[in-house]
């Protein structure tokens, strides 16, 4: 697929929703565990939402008092807990030590595999993929997803595509001037290094992406983190503070999938 930079690039429909995002840089530096230092609220809805805003940290012996229609998702050292009101909930109740789930998550939030990504620019090809796997890394940029995207290392950004059984391309458009750069994946490859020499990754920079297998473009707004997160607690805080909701959603969903016993209370 090719975009005419004077016409299609400017007329592409931008999807402003924040979707599941991903990325590819080192999150844990010198640590082998992703255990939380303490509990953190990552989602909150209902009458008590202002009392339990996203980012609020609580001790392991804290109690959460909820009203009817309240729903609070708490990130803990062993996964996530979803609390539904009304009721009073103890965060210590049902707490588990870090387990194999935490060890599996270390690969999800690390830079594993990103070094194999390669740059490239070719003419478009149609993807024949039929399966849609989950994004395997918190720091991989999903070519089909838009919104704010937190970057921990501007020199190691990797673009990931869910369709990898066939060859494909993506057009990256600079909104300010309509210039188009294409990247390409070979059949069976899901990773591609962002062409940073042509398109710099800087804080506040926006680009429009259009994959060869989708009908609409998405706009990505980069948030370059000043400091690399040192643990899961730190990472979740930075994602919340920076408004990188897609990555936060991906983190929560991956934690839920890795829980041996996902917990819903209330």
XYZ file of C-alpha atoms in Angstrom:
266
model
C 0.000 0.000 0.000
C 1.305 3.449 -0.895
C 0.122 6.829 0.323
C 0.168 9.875 -1.906
C 1.680 12.396 0.468
C -0.270 15.290 -1.037
C -3.673 13.654 -0.901
C -4.221 10.413 1.016
C -1.788 11.219 3.812
C -3.762 14.359 4.672
C -7.175 12.820 4.234
C -6.596 9.593 6.190
C -8.990 9.152 9.067
C -7.210 9.445 12.394
C -8.384 7.152 15.175
C -8.018 9.186 18.376
C -8.851 6.282 20.689
C -6.162 4.898 22.898
C -5.861 1.169 22.218
C -3.643 -1.611 23.329
C -0.115 -0.476 22.824
C 3.270 -2.069 23.134
C 6.947 -1.363 22.986
C 10.576 -2.645 23.081
C 13.132 -1.214 25.592
C 14.629 -2.364 28.862
C 12.361 -1.761 31.844
C 13.976 -3.773 34.582
C 17.606 -2.720 35.063
C 19.572 -5.204 37.091
C 16.519 -6.896 38.618
C 14.990 -10.291 38.025
C 11.615 -9.708 39.664
C 8.571 -7.641 38.751
C 7.066 -7.619 42.230
C 5.216 -4.494 43.308
C 6.660 -2.448 46.165
C 3.091 -1.729 47.237
C -0.459 -1.835 45.894
C -1.526 0.673 43.250
C -4.914 1.640 41.814
C -4.829 1.441 38.022
C -8.535 1.857 37.240
C -11.423 3.296 39.193
C -15.062 3.982 38.338
C -18.169 4.765 40.348
C -19.095 7.105 43.226
C -15.813 6.522 45.080
C -13.525 7.057 42.085
C -12.213 10.354 43.473
C -11.145 8.575 46.665
C -9.255 5.909 44.724
C -7.805 7.644 41.654
C -5.479 5.865 39.235
C -1.953 6.011 40.642
C -2.990 5.950 44.309
C -0.673 3.690 46.320
C -1.769 1.760 49.373
C -0.032 -0.394 51.965
C -0.608 -4.128 52.113
C -2.735 -3.738 55.263
C -4.958 -1.007 53.755
C -8.724 -1.379 53.548
C -10.786 -0.195 50.598
C -14.340 0.977 51.279
C -16.596 0.969 48.223
C -20.163 1.950 47.504
C -22.651 0.383 45.105
C -21.525 0.734 41.445
C -17.880 1.177 42.468
C -15.264 -0.860 40.639
C -11.569 -0.524 41.467
C -8.709 -2.445 39.857
C -5.636 -2.720 42.064
C -2.204 -3.783 40.860
C -0.551 -5.960 43.508
C 2.740 -7.830 43.784
C 1.093 -11.019 42.540
C -1.168 -9.634 39.817
C -4.411 -7.661 39.848
C -7.463 -7.589 42.074
C -10.799 -6.209 40.923
C -12.881 -4.855 43.799
C -16.603 -4.266 43.288
C -18.790 -2.394 45.770
C -20.500 -2.196 48.044
C -18.180 -3.532 50.713
C -14.972 -3.139 52.680
C -11.982 -5.015 51.267
C -8.625 -5.782 52.851
C -5.698 -5.715 50.455
C -3.885 -8.194 52.687
C -6.691 -10.715 52.243
C -5.854 -13.211 49.543
C -2.385 -11.739 49.030
C 0.105 -14.143 47.473
C 3.868 -14.044 47.182
C 5.471 -13.413 43.812
C 5.391 -16.591 41.734
C 6.169 -17.976 38.312
C 3.714 -15.404 36.933
C 6.151 -12.662 37.968
C 9.017 -14.484 36.330
C 7.062 -14.843 33.096
C 6.200 -11.148 33.186
C 9.871 -10.187 33.292
C 10.211 -11.066 29.603
C 7.107 -9.018 28.800
C 8.554 -5.845 30.292
C 12.148 -6.372 29.160
C 13.926 -5.737 25.872
C 14.114 -9.417 24.993
C 13.977 -10.002 21.241
C 14.053 -6.368 20.151
C 17.666 -6.610 18.984
C 16.506 -8.770 16.082
C 14.435 -5.961 14.597
C 15.740 -4.513 11.342
C 15.011 -1.375 9.373
C 13.831 -1.373 5.786
C 11.830 0.575 3.210
C 10.144 -1.158 0.283
C 7.026 -1.039 -1.833
C 3.832 -2.295 -0.225
C 2.634 -5.888 -0.042
C -0.649 -7.360 1.188
C -0.623 -9.305 4.452
C -2.192 -12.749 4.408
C -2.221 -13.206 8.179
C -5.346 -14.631 9.737
C -4.417 -14.795 13.437
C -4.146 -11.897 15.854
C -1.758 -12.685 18.724
C -1.348 -10.534 21.807
C 1.411 -7.965 21.923
C 4.379 -9.759 23.565
C 6.199 -6.739 25.011
C 5.115 -3.637 26.895
C 7.477 -1.435 24.906
C 6.605 -2.579 21.372
C 4.641 -0.041 19.330
C 1.623 -1.752 17.738
C 1.398 -0.492 14.164
C -2.417 -0.596 14.330
C -2.868 1.324 17.593
C -2.875 5.063 18.233
C -2.772 7.428 21.191
C -0.075 8.488 23.623
C 2.845 6.077 23.640
C 5.549 6.094 26.325
C 9.087 5.468 25.087
C 11.769 4.475 27.589
C 14.621 4.453 25.049
C 14.280 6.636 21.959
C 17.162 4.786 20.300
C 15.593 1.345 20.607
C 11.958 1.750 19.572
C 10.501 -1.337 17.871
C 7.337 -1.501 15.750
C 5.275 -4.678 16.178
C 2.547 -6.038 13.907
C -0.075 -8.616 14.955
C -0.269 -10.117 11.420
C 3.031 -11.828 10.714
C 2.285 -14.856 8.537
C 2.725 -12.828 5.345
C 4.886 -9.923 4.246
C 3.538 -6.412 4.869
C 4.437 -2.736 5.047
C 3.390 0.316 6.991
C 3.475 3.957 5.940
C 4.656 6.465 8.541
C 3.442 9.976 7.779
C 4.791 13.207 9.222
C 1.613 15.281 9.822
C 3.451 18.598 9.528
C 4.639 18.099 5.939
C 2.967 14.924 4.669
C 6.279 13.144 4.027
C 5.920 9.360 3.939
C 8.405 6.696 5.014
C 7.622 3.000 4.541
C 8.865 0.129 6.657
C 8.537 -3.523 5.686
C 8.260 -6.898 7.397
C 9.275 -10.155 5.803
C 6.978 -13.163 5.982
C 7.006 -14.568 9.510
C 8.586 -11.485 11.069
C 6.670 -9.404 13.598
C 9.342 -6.852 14.590
C 10.849 -3.894 12.804
C 13.134 -1.212 14.228
C 11.692 2.297 14.017
C 13.643 4.263 11.339
C 15.045 6.727 13.872
C 17.664 8.099 11.460
C 14.877 9.379 9.204
C 12.125 9.939 11.754
C 13.491 11.019 15.152
C 11.723 9.847 18.287
C 11.364 12.958 20.442
C 9.027 13.956 23.238
C 5.762 15.381 21.914
C 6.412 14.244 18.331
C 3.411 12.833 16.451
C 3.312 10.477 13.488
C 0.490 8.909 11.531
C 0.718 5.171 10.799
C -1.138 3.190 8.150
C -0.546 -0.549 7.895
C -1.059 -2.317 4.588
C -3.718 -4.589 6.116
C -5.944 -1.892 7.673
C -8.315 0.703 6.241
C -7.648 3.636 8.572
C -4.551 5.406 9.848
C -3.795 5.974 13.524
C -1.906 8.835 15.140
C 0.788 8.099 17.711
C 1.973 10.791 20.121
C 5.351 10.000 21.694
C 6.065 10.619 25.356
C 9.787 10.081 25.917
C 10.378 9.164 29.563
C 13.167 11.086 31.283
C 14.027 8.104 33.479
C 13.685 4.423 32.760
C 11.323 2.613 35.134
C 13.171 0.399 37.598
C 10.314 -1.947 38.550
C 6.670 -2.729 37.870
C 5.484 -0.204 40.443
C 7.551 2.544 38.819
C 6.443 1.579 35.319
C 2.742 1.671 36.189
C 3.156 5.089 37.855
C 4.909 6.544 34.814
C 2.305 5.210 32.402
C -0.488 6.711 34.504
C 1.228 10.082 34.951
C 2.072 10.318 31.234
C -1.410 9.355 30.051
C -0.182 6.269 28.175
C -3.462 4.467 28.786
C -3.021 1.910 26.026
C 0.181 0.575 27.548
C -1.382 0.585 31.013
C -4.308 -1.461 29.671
C -1.861 -3.884 28.068
C 0.073 -4.214 31.324
C -3.086 -4.922 33.334
C -4.404 -7.437 30.810
C -1.081 -9.253 30.697
C -0.946 -9.416 34.480
C -4.450 -10.869 34.509
C -3.492 -13.503 31.940
C -0.434 -14.489 34.010
C -2.271 -14.711 37.330
C -2.586 -18.288 38.490
C -5.806 -17.280 40.260
C -7.198 -13.975 39.001
C -9.174 -12.353 41.800
C -12.484 -10.500 41.638
C -13.939 -9.424 44.989
C -17.444 -8.171 45.525
